[in-house]
Amino acid sequence: MQKHVGVNTMMRSKIVLFGDSITEQSIRENGWGVPLANAYSRRADILVRGYGGYNTKWAMFLLDHLFPLDSTKPPIATTIFFGANDAALLGRTSERQHVPIEEFKENLRKFVRHLKECSPTMVIVLITPPPLSEEGRLAYARSVNGENATKIPERTNEVTGQYANACVEVAKEMGVWYINLWSKMQETDGWQTKFLRDGLHLTTEGNAVVYEELIKVFDEAGLSAVNMPMDFPHHSKIDSKHPERAFQQHV
Amino acid sequence: MQKHVGVNTMMRSKIVLFGDSITEQSIRENGWGVPLANAYSRRADILVRGYGGYNTKWAMFLLDHLFPLDSTKPPIATTIFFGANDAALLGRTSERQHVPIEEFKENLRKFVRHLKECSPTMVIVLITPPPLSEEGRLAYARSVNGENATKIPERTNEVTGQYANACVEVAKEMGVWYINLWSKMQETDGWQTKFLRDGLHLTTEGNAVVYEELIKVFDEAGLSAVNMPMDFPHHSKIDSKHPERAFQQHV
């Protein structure tokens, strides 16, 4: 008989998506959080903690609030998806978001240490920023500011790649999972417009890449949805004459 | 300065969607829960508690688990969206799901009483089942079972309408919000295929109707997302030289 948990499933398992705008937008139409929420339907809640424009320095202020160390039920998994803003260049239009690469790495380490302290069994997944299309950013700037738009991109793919590598280094160093989105997306020809809608944020296809890579990691980490118990019996298991039997708890 | 709450926002406000398959499927691509989650981004978590195939009788077993009376942070709003299965006809292929209409009403009353006991300020929204296309159901049966498919629909629009009316009566009687989806959808010509994909479950356009009606109710009930504080400051409010200032709490 199918096992299920019946006690206070308002407290069902949580998977937290922590990051910047690419995470904040994950629960929009075609976002990568939507198929994830569907895949874990009746098994885990997907909680979006995405903060548009935030870098790791600013996100540090949220850490204790989002992941209190005294939580009785910490997330079973958390994605940490920053770097796109940290990699903004000094002396360009988004320089206020810039975080030096060594500080970025140290911030990621602090995130990971904090989450491990929250729960030593939590599946932690570092996701690198996606690649950056400078042409896409300039086209976007023109679409917003017309002829007055900057002619010099505020981010470059090369520097974003350095932040992506830094992210992978931290993941390996600390023994947590990672997705090198920067590399992965560039394996596909035309990634600049296929996966990015404004040179930085994701298209439907770009969101699909994040979802597919993440599901692979969760499967490998033993978090496959099909192996997790459903919260309550499937309706076909309910005997309409004796429905109470299906709801007797199996511990 | 924008107000925000900074304490343990893992515990941010919750909006719970309680219902059958039409609720379970709300967080899929094009589902009505997706734009809702996006609208309440950084303000409230949308928690889906949808159980495919369930009627109100079976859902009754979940009530204490999903909505514990001793919760320190009950949902700020809950949608109760049942009836499509309760209205399955006796003597037809889905008769095991049938719940007599008086029992259906009494079950809805128990749901509402329980939620009010959970929290007297909770915004409770009863949603009636959508209209039912008998032709759509038969076509669906044929697509699954071919020539052996039943020629007699297991639900009718007339009976579903009686359950919808019963739902509205309970809502009025108990002073809670409601959406008469059964009536609303039938105001549009071609609702049978425009809003329903198999005579019962919702198309993209059908999902949009639920979302639009629900947002109207939430706005009227004072739960408009734009009037709710964001959990943390917008990135544009952060002084990059003194980021800590933006995170000082304003109570």
Coordinates of C-alpha atoms in Angstrom, one line a residue:
Chain A
M1 CA 0.0 0.0 0.0
Q2 CA 1.3 3.4 -0.9
K3 CA 2.9 5.2 2.1
H4 CA 1.9 8.7 2.9
V5 CA 2.4 11.2 5.6
G6 CA -0.7 12.6 7.2
V7 CA 0.6 14.9 10.0
N8 CA 0.5 18.6 9.4
T9 CA 1.3 18.6 5.7
M10 CA 1.0 22.4 5.7
M11 CA 4.6 21.7 6.9
R12 CA 5.4 19.5 3.9
S13 CA 8.9 19.5 2.6
K14 CA 10.2 22.7 1.1
I15 CA 12.5 23.3 -1.8
V16 CA 13.8 26.9 -1.7
L17 CA 14.9 28.8 -4.8
F18 CA 17.3 31.6 -3.6
G19 CA 18.7 34.1 -6.1
D20 CA 18.2 37.2 -8.1
S21 CA 15.7 38.2 -10.8
I22 CA 16.3 35.0 -12.7
T23 CA 15.0 33.2 -9.7
E24 CA 12.3 35.8 -8.9
Q25 CA 10.9 35.3 -12.5
S26 CA 11.0 31.5 -12.2
I27 CA 7.4 31.3 -11.1
R28 CA 6.1 33.3 -14.0
E29 CA 4.6 31.8 -17.1
N30 CA 7.2 29.5 -18.8
G31 CA 9.6 30.0 -15.8
W32 CA 11.8 27.2 -14.6
G33 CA 10.0 27.0 -11.2
V34 CA 6.7 26.1 -12.7
P35 CA 7.5 22.6 -14.1
L36 CA 9.5 22.1 -10.9
A37 CA 6.4 22.8 -8.7
N38 CA 4.4 20.5 -10.9
A39 CA 7.0 17.7 -10.7
Y40 CA 6.9 17.9 -6.9
S41 CA 3.1 18.4 -6.7
R42 CA 1.8 16.8 -3.5
R43 CA 5.3 16.1 -2.4
A44 CA 7.2 19.4 -1.7
D45 CA 6.4 23.0 -1.9
I46 CA 8.6 25.2 -4.1
L47 CA 9.3 28.5 -2.3
V48 CA 10.7 31.3 -4.4
R49 CA 13.1 33.6 -2.7
G50 CA 14.3 35.5 -5.7
Y51 CA 15.3 39.2 -5.4
G52 CA 15.6 41.1 -8.7
G53 CA 18.8 43.2 -8.9
Y54 CA 20.4 41.7 -5.8
N55 CA 24.0 40.6 -5.7
T56 CA 25.5 38.3 -3.1
K57 CA 26.5 41.2 -0.9
W58 CA 22.9 42.4 -0.5
A59 CA 21.5 38.9 -0.3
M60 CA 23.7 38.3 2.7
F61 CA 21.4 40.6 4.7
L62 CA 18.5 38.1 4.0
L63 CA 20.3 34.9 5.0
D64 CA 19.3 34.7 8.7
H65 CA 15.7 35.7 7.9
L66 CA 15.2 33.3 5.0
F67 CA 17.0 30.4 6.6
P68 CA 16.7 30.7 10.4
L69 CA 19.1 28.4 12.1
D70 CA 16.5 27.4 14.6
S71 CA 14.0 26.2 12.0
T72 CA 12.4 22.9 13.0
K73 CA 11.8 22.0 9.4
P74 CA 14.6 23.5 7.1
P75 CA 14.3 23.0 3.3
I76 CA 15.3 19.6 1.9
A77 CA 17.0 21.5 -0.9
T78 CA 18.0 25.0 -1.8
T79 CA 19.3 26.5 -5.1
I80 CA 21.7 29.4 -4.8
F81 CA 21.6 31.3 -8.1
F82 CA 23.6 34.5 -8.1
G83 CA 26.4 36.1 -10.0
A84 CA 24.7 37.9 -12.9
N85 CA 24.6 41.1 -10.9
D86 CA 27.9 40.6 -9.0
A87 CA 29.5 40.5 -12.4
A88 CA 28.3 43.9 -13.5
L89 CA 31.4 46.0 -14.5
L90 CA 32.9 48.9 -12.6
G91 CA 32.7 52.2 -14.4
R92 CA 29.6 51.1 -16.4
T93 CA 25.9 51.8 -15.9
S94 CA 25.3 48.9 -13.5
E95 CA 28.4 49.4 -11.4
R96 CA 26.4 49.8 -8.1
Q97 CA 25.7 46.0 -8.4
H98 CA 29.3 45.0 -8.8
V99 CA 30.9 42.7 -6.2
P100 CA 34.6 41.9 -6.5
I101 CA 35.1 38.3 -7.5
E102 CA 36.9 37.2 -4.3
E103 CA 34.1 38.8 -2.2
F104 CA 31.6 37.0 -4.4
K105 CA 33.3 33.6 -3.7
E106 CA 33.5 34.3 0.0
N107 CA 29.8 35.3 0.0
L108 CA 28.9 32.0 -1.7
R109 CA 30.9 30.1 0.9
K110 CA 29.0 31.9 3.7
F111 CA 25.7 31.0 2.1
V112 CA 26.7 27.3 1.8
R113 CA 28.1 27.2 5.4
H114 CA 24.9 28.8 6.7
L115 CA 22.7 26.3 4.9
K116 CA 24.8 23.4 6.0
E117 CA 24.4 24.7 9.6
C118 CA 20.7 24.9 9.0
S119 CA 20.6 21.3 7.9
P120 CA 23.5 19.0 7.2
T121 CA 21.3 16.9 4.9
M122 CA 20.1 19.7 2.8
V123 CA 20.8 19.3 -1.0
I124 CA 22.5 22.5 -1.9
V125 CA 22.8 23.4 -5.6
L126 CA 25.0 26.3 -6.7
I127 CA 23.9 27.6 -10.2
T128 CA 26.2 29.8 -12.1
P129 CA 24.9 32.8 -13.9
P130 CA 23.9 32.1 -17.5
P131 CA 26.1 33.4 -20.3
L132 CA 25.7 37.0 -21.3
S133 CA 25.0 38.4 -24.7
E134 CA 26.6 41.8 -25.0
E135 CA 24.7 42.5 -28.2
G136 CA 21.5 41.4 -26.5
R137 CA 22.1 43.9 -23.6
L138 CA 22.8 46.8 -26.0
A139 CA 19.7 46.0 -28.0
Y140 CA 17.7 46.0 -24.8
A141 CA 19.3 49.3 -23.7
R142 CA 18.3 50.8 -27.0
S143 CA 14.7 49.5 -26.6
V144 CA 14.5 51.3 -23.3
N145 CA 16.5 54.4 -23.9
G146 CA 16.5 54.8 -27.6
E147 CA 19.4 56.8 -29.2
N148 CA 20.6 57.9 -25.7
A149 CA 21.3 54.3 -24.8
T150 CA 24.7 53.3 -23.7
K151 CA 26.9 51.9 -26.5
I152 CA 29.1 50.0 -24.0
P153 CA 27.6 46.9 -22.4
E154 CA 27.4 47.0 -18.6
R155 CA 28.3 43.3 -18.4
T156 CA 30.5 41.1 -20.6
N157 CA 30.3 37.4 -21.2
E158 CA 34.0 37.0 -20.4
V159 CA 33.7 38.5 -16.9
T160 CA 30.4 36.7 -16.3
G161 CA 32.3 33.5 -17.2
Q162 CA 34.9 34.3 -14.5
Y163 CA 32.1 34.5 -11.9
A164 CA 30.6 31.3 -13.2
N165 CA 34.0 29.6 -12.8
A166 CA 34.3 31.0 -9.3
C167 CA 30.9 29.6 -8.5
V168 CA 31.9 26.1 -9.7
E169 CA 35.2 26.3 -7.7
V170 CA 33.3 27.1 -4.5
A171 CA 30.9 24.2 -5.1
K172 CA 33.8 21.8 -5.6
E173 CA 35.7 23.1 -2.7
M174 CA 32.7 22.8 -0.4
G175 CA 31.3 19.5 -1.8
V176 CA 27.9 20.7 -2.9
W177 CA 26.1 20.3 -6.2
Y178 CA 26.4 22.7 -9.0
I179 CA 25.1 23.5 -12.5
N180 CA 27.4 25.4 -14.8
L181 CA 24.7 27.1 -16.7
W182 CA 27.3 29.5 -18.3
S183 CA 29.0 26.6 -20.0
K184 CA 26.0 24.4 -20.7
M185 CA 24.0 27.1 -22.6
Q186 CA 27.0 28.0 -24.8
E187 CA 27.1 24.4 -26.1
T188 CA 24.1 25.3 -28.2
D189 CA 24.4 27.4 -31.3
G190 CA 22.5 30.7 -31.2
W191 CA 22.4 30.6 -27.4
Q192 CA 22.4 34.4 -27.4
T193 CA 18.8 34.7 -28.5
K194 CA 17.6 31.1 -28.1
F195 CA 18.1 31.1 -24.3
L196 CA 18.3 34.9 -23.5
R197 CA 15.6 37.4 -24.2
D198 CA 17.5 40.6 -23.3
G199 CA 21.0 39.2 -23.3
L200 CA 20.6 38.3 -19.6
H201 CA 17.2 37.0 -18.6
L202 CA 15.8 33.7 -19.8
T203 CA 13.5 32.8 -22.7
T204 CA 11.1 29.8 -22.5
E205 CA 13.9 27.6 -23.9
G206 CA 16.4 29.0 -21.5
N207 CA 14.1 28.3 -18.6
A208 CA 13.7 24.8 -19.8
V209 CA 17.5 24.3 -19.7
V210 CA 17.6 25.3 -16.0
Y211 CA 14.7 23.0 -15.2
E212 CA 16.2 20.0 -17.0
E213 CA 19.6 20.5 -15.4
L214 CA 18.1 20.9 -12.0
I215 CA 15.9 17.9 -12.2
K216 CA 19.0 15.8 -13.2
V217 CA 20.8 17.1 -10.1
F218 CA 17.9 16.4 -7.8
D219 CA 17.5 12.9 -9.3
E220 CA 21.2 12.2 -8.7
A221 CA 21.0 13.6 -5.2
G222 CA 18.2 11.2 -4.3
L223 CA 15.5 13.8 -4.4
S224 CA 13.6 12.4 -7.4
A225 CA 9.9 13.3 -7.0
V226 CA 8.7 9.8 -7.9
N227 CA 10.6 8.4 -5.0
M228 CA 9.1 10.8 -2.5
P229 CA 5.8 9.7 -0.9
M230 CA 2.6 11.6 -1.9
D231 CA 1.1 13.5 1.0
F232 CA -2.2 11.6 0.8
P233 CA -3.5 8.6 -1.1
H234 CA -4.3 8.7 -4.8
H235 CA -8.0 8.9 -5.2
S236 CA -8.1 5.5 -6.9
K237 CA -6.9 3.9 -3.6
I238 CA -9.9 5.2 -1.7
D239 CA -12.6 2.6 -1.1
S240 CA -15.8 4.7 -1.5
K241 CA -17.6 2.5 1.0
H242 CA -14.9 2.8 3.6
P243 CA -12.9 5.9 2.8
E244 CA -11.4 6.1 6.3
R245 CA -9.3 3.0 5.6
A246 CA -7.2 4.8 3.0
F247 CA -6.5 7.6 5.5
Q248 CA -5.2 5.4 8.3
Q249 CA -1.6 6.4 8.8
H250 CA 1.2 4.3 7.7
V251 CA 4.4 5.2 9.5
Chain B
M1 CA 10.4 54.7 2.7
Q2 CA 8.9 51.4 1.7
K3 CA 7.9 49.3 4.6
H4 CA 9.1 45.7 4.7
V5 CA 9.1 42.8 7.2
G6 CA 12.4 41.3 7.8
V7 CA 11.8 38.6 10.5
N8 CA 11.7 35.0 9.4
T9 CA 10.2 35.5 6.0
M10 CA 10.4 31.7 5.4
M11 CA 7.2 32.2 7.3
R12 CA 5.8 34.8 4.9
S13 CA 2.0 34.9 4.4
K14 CA 0.4 31.9 2.8
I15 CA -2.5 31.7 0.4
V16 CA -3.7 28.1 0.2
L17 CA -5.5 26.6 -2.8
F18 CA -7.6 23.7 -1.5
G19 CA -9.5 21.6 -4.0
D20 CA -9.5 18.7 -6.5
S21 CA -7.7 18.2 -9.8
I22 CA -8.6 21.6 -11.1
T23 CA -6.6 23.0 -8.1
E24 CA -3.9 20.4 -8.3
Q25 CA -3.3 21.4 -11.9
S26 CA -3.2 25.1 -11.1
I27 CA 0.5 25.2 -10.8
R28 CA 1.2 23.6 -14.2
E29 CA 2.1 25.6 -17.3
N30 CA -0.8 28.0 -18.0
G31 CA -2.5 27.0 -14.7
W32 CA -4.4 29.7 -12.7
G33 CA -2.0 29.4 -9.8
V34 CA 1.0 30.6 -11.8
P35 CA -0.1 34.2 -12.5
L36 CA -1.3 34.2 -8.9
A37 CA 2.1 33.2 -7.6
N38 CA 3.7 35.8 -9.8
A39 CA 1.2 38.5 -8.6
Y40 CA 2.1 37.8 -5.0
S41 CA 5.8 37.4 -5.6
R42 CA 7.8 38.5 -2.6
R43 CA 4.6 39.0 -0.7
A44 CA 2.8 35.7 -0.1
D45 CA 3.5 32.1 -0.9
I46 CA 0.8 30.2 -2.9
L47 CA 0.5 26.7 -1.5
V48 CA -1.3 24.2 -3.7
R49 CA -3.3 21.6 -1.8
G50 CA -5.2 20.1 -4.8
Y51 CA -6.2 16.4 -4.8
G52 CA -7.2 15.0 -8.2
G53 CA -10.4 12.9 -8.0
Y54 CA -11.2 13.9 -4.5
N55 CA -14.7 14.9 -3.5
T56 CA -15.6 16.9 -0.3
K57 CA -16.2 13.7 1.7
W58 CA -12.6 12.4 1.1
A59 CA -11.1 15.9 1.5
M60 CA -12.7 16.1 4.9
F61 CA -10.0 13.6 6.1
L62 CA -7.3 16.2 5.2
L63 CA -8.8 19.2 6.9
D64 CA -7.1 18.9 10.3
H65 CA -3.8 18.0 8.6
L66 CA -3.8 20.8 6.1
F67 CA -5.3 23.4 8.4
P68 CA -4.2 22.6 12.0
L69 CA -6.2 24.7 14.5
D70 CA -3.1 25.4 16.5
S71 CA -1.2 26.9 13.6
T72 CA 0.7 30.1 14.7
K73 CA 0.5 31.4 11.2
P74 CA -2.6 30.3 9.4
P75 CA -3.2 31.2 5.7
I76 CA -4.3 34.8 5.0
A77 CA -6.6 33.4 2.3
T78 CA -7.9 30.0 1.2
T79 CA -9.8 29.0 -1.9
I80 CA -12.2 26.0 -1.6
F81 CA -12.8 24.6 -5.0
F82 CA -14.8 21.3 -5.0
G83 CA -17.9 20.0 -6.6
A84 CA -16.8 18.7 -9.9
N85 CA -16.4 15.2 -8.5
D86 CA -19.2 15.3 -5.9
A87 CA -21.5 16.0 -8.9
A88 CA -20.6 12.7 -10.6
L89 CA -23.8 10.8 -11.2
L90 CA -25.0 7.6 -9.4
G91 CA -25.2 4.6 -11.8
R92 CA -22.6 6.0 -14.1
T93 CA -18.9 5.3 -14.5
S94 CA -17.7 7.8 -11.9
E95 CA -20.3 7.0 -9.3
R96 CA -17.8 6.2 -6.6
Q97 CA -17.0 9.9 -6.5
H98 CA -20.6 11.0 -6.0
V99 CA -21.6 12.9 -2.9
P100 CA -25.3 13.7 -2.3
I101 CA -25.9 17.4 -2.6
E102 CA -27.0 18.0 1.0
E103 CA -23.9 16.2 2.2
F104 CA -21.8 18.3 -0.2
K105 CA -23.3 21.5 1.3
E106 CA -22.7 20.3 4.8
N107 CA -19.1 19.4 4.0
L108 CA -18.6 22.9 2.6
R109 CA -20.0 24.3 5.8
K110 CA -17.6 22.2 7.8
F111 CA -14.7 23.4 5.7
V112 CA -15.7 27.0 6.2
R113 CA -16.3 26.6 9.9
H114 CA -12.9 25.0 10.4
L115 CA -11.1 27.7 8.5
K116 CA -12.9 30.4 10.4
E117 CA -11.8 28.7 13.6
C118 CA -8.2 28.6 12.2
S119 CA -8.3 32.3 11.7
P120 CA -11.3 34.6 11.9
T121 CA -9.6 37.1 9.5
M122 CA -8.9 34.5 6.8
V123 CA -10.3 35.4 3.4
I124 CA -12.3 32.4 2.4
V125 CA -13.3 32.0 -1.2
L126 CA -15.7 29.2 -2.3
I127 CA -15.3 28.5 -6.0
T128 CA -18.1 26.6 -7.8
P129 CA -17.2 23.8 -10.2
P130 CA -16.9 25.0 -13.8
P131 CA -19.7 24.1 -16.2
L132 CA -19.5 20.7 -17.7
S133 CA -19.6 19.8 -21.4
E134 CA -21.2 16.4 -21.8
E135 CA -20.1 16.2 -25.4
G136 CA -16.5 17.0 -24.3
R137 CA -16.6 14.2 -21.7
L138 CA -17.9 11.7 -24.2
A139 CA -15.2 12.7 -26.7
Y140 CA -12.6 12.4 -24.0
A141 CA -13.9 8.9 -23.1
R142 CA -13.7 7.9 -26.7
S143 CA -10.1 9.2 -26.9
V144 CA -9.2 6.9 -24.0
N145 CA -11.4 3.9 -24.5
G146 CA -12.2 4.0 -28.3
E147 CA -15.3 2.2 -29.4
N148 CA -15.8 0.7 -26.0
A149 CA -16.2 4.1 -24.4
T150 CA -19.4 4.9 -22.5
K151 CA -22.1 6.6 -24.5
I152 CA -23.6 8.1 -21.4
P153 CA -21.8 11.0 -19.7
E154 CA -20.8 10.4 -16.1
R155 CA -21.6 14.0 -15.2
T156 CA -24.1 16.5 -16.6
N157 CA -24.0 20.2 -16.8
E158 CA -27.5 20.4 -15.2
V159 CA -26.5 18.5 -12.1
T160 CA -23.1 20.2 -11.9
G161 CA -25.1 23.5 -11.9
Q162 CA -27.1 22.3 -8.9
Y163 CA -23.8 21.7 -7.0
A164 CA -22.6 25.2 -8.1
N165 CA -25.8 26.7 -6.8
A166 CA -25.4 24.8 -3.6
C167 CA -21.9 26.2 -3.2
V168 CA -23.1 29.8 -3.7
E169 CA -25.9 29.2 -1.2
V170 CA -23.4 28.0 1.4
A171 CA -21.1 31.0 0.7
K172 CA -24.0 33.5 1.2
E173 CA -25.3 31.7 4.2
M174 CA -21.9 31.8 5.9
G175 CA -20.8 35.2 4.7
V176 CA -17.7 34.2 2.8
W177 CA -16.6 35.2 -0.7
Y178 CA -17.5 33.1 -3.8
I179 CA -16.9 32.8 -7.5
N180 CA -19.7 31.3 -9.5
L181 CA -17.5 29.8 -12.2
W182 CA -20.3 27.7 -13.5
S183 CA -22.4 30.8 -14.4
K184 CA -19.5 33.0 -15.4
M185 CA -18.0 30.7 -18.0
Q186 CA -21.4 30.1 -19.6
E187 CA -21.7 33.8 -20.4
T188 CA -19.1 33.2 -23.2
D189 CA -20.2 31.5 -26.4
G190 CA -18.3 28.3 -27.1
W191 CA -17.4 27.9 -23.4
Q192 CA -17.6 24.1 -24.0
T193 CA -14.2 24.1 -25.8
K194 CA -12.9 27.5 -25.2
F195 CA -12.7 27.0 -21.4
L196 CA -12.7 23.2 -21.1
R197 CA -10.2 20.8 -22.7
D198 CA -12.0 17.5 -21.9
G199 CA -15.4 18.8 -20.9
L200 CA -14.3 19.2 -17.3
H201 CA -10.7 20.4 -16.9
L202 CA -9.6 23.9 -17.9
T203 CA -7.8 25.2 -21.0
T204 CA -5.4 28.1 -20.9
E205 CA -8.4 30.5 -21.4
G206 CA -10.4 28.7 -18.7
N207 CA -7.5 29.0 -16.3
A208 CA -7.3 32.7 -17.1
V209 CA -11.0 33.1 -16.1
V210 CA -10.3 31.6 -12.7
Y211 CA -7.3 33.8 -12.2
E212 CA -9.1 37.0 -13.2
E213 CA -12.1 36.3 -11.0
L214 CA -10.0 35.4 -8.1
I215 CA -7.8 38.5 -8.3
K216 CA -11.0 40.6 -8.4
V217 CA -12.2 38.9 -5.2
F218 CA -8.8 39.3 -3.5
D219 CA -8.7 43.0 -4.4
E220 CA -12.2 43.6 -3.1
A221 CA -11.3 41.7 0.1
G222 CA -8.4 44.0 0.7
L223 CA -5.7 41.5 -0.2
S224 CA -4.5 43.3 -3.3
A225 CA -0.8 42.4 -3.8
V226 CA 0.3 45.9 -4.5
N227 CA -1.0 47.0 -1.1
M228 CA 1.0 44.3 0.7
P229 CA 4.5 45.1 1.8
M230 CA 7.4 43.5 -0.1
D231 CA 9.5 41.2 2.1
F232 CA 12.7 43.1 1.5
P233 CA 13.6 46.4 -0.2
H234 CA 13.6 46.8 -4.0
H235 CA 17.2 46.8 -5.2
S236 CA 16.9 50.4 -6.4
K237 CA 16.4 51.5 -2.7
I238 CA 19.7 50.0 -1.7
D239 CA 22.6 52.5 -1.3
S240 CA 25.6 50.5 -2.6
K241 CA 27.9 52.4 -0.2
H242 CA 25.7 51.7 2.8
P243 CA 23.6 48.7 2.0
E244 CA 22.9 47.9 5.7
R245 CA 20.7 51.1 5.9
A246 CA 18.1 49.6 3.5
F247 CA 17.8 46.5 5.7
Q248 CA 17.2 48.3 9.0
Q249 CA 13.8 47.3 10.0
H250 CA 10.8 49.6 9.9
V251 CA 8.1 48.3 12.1

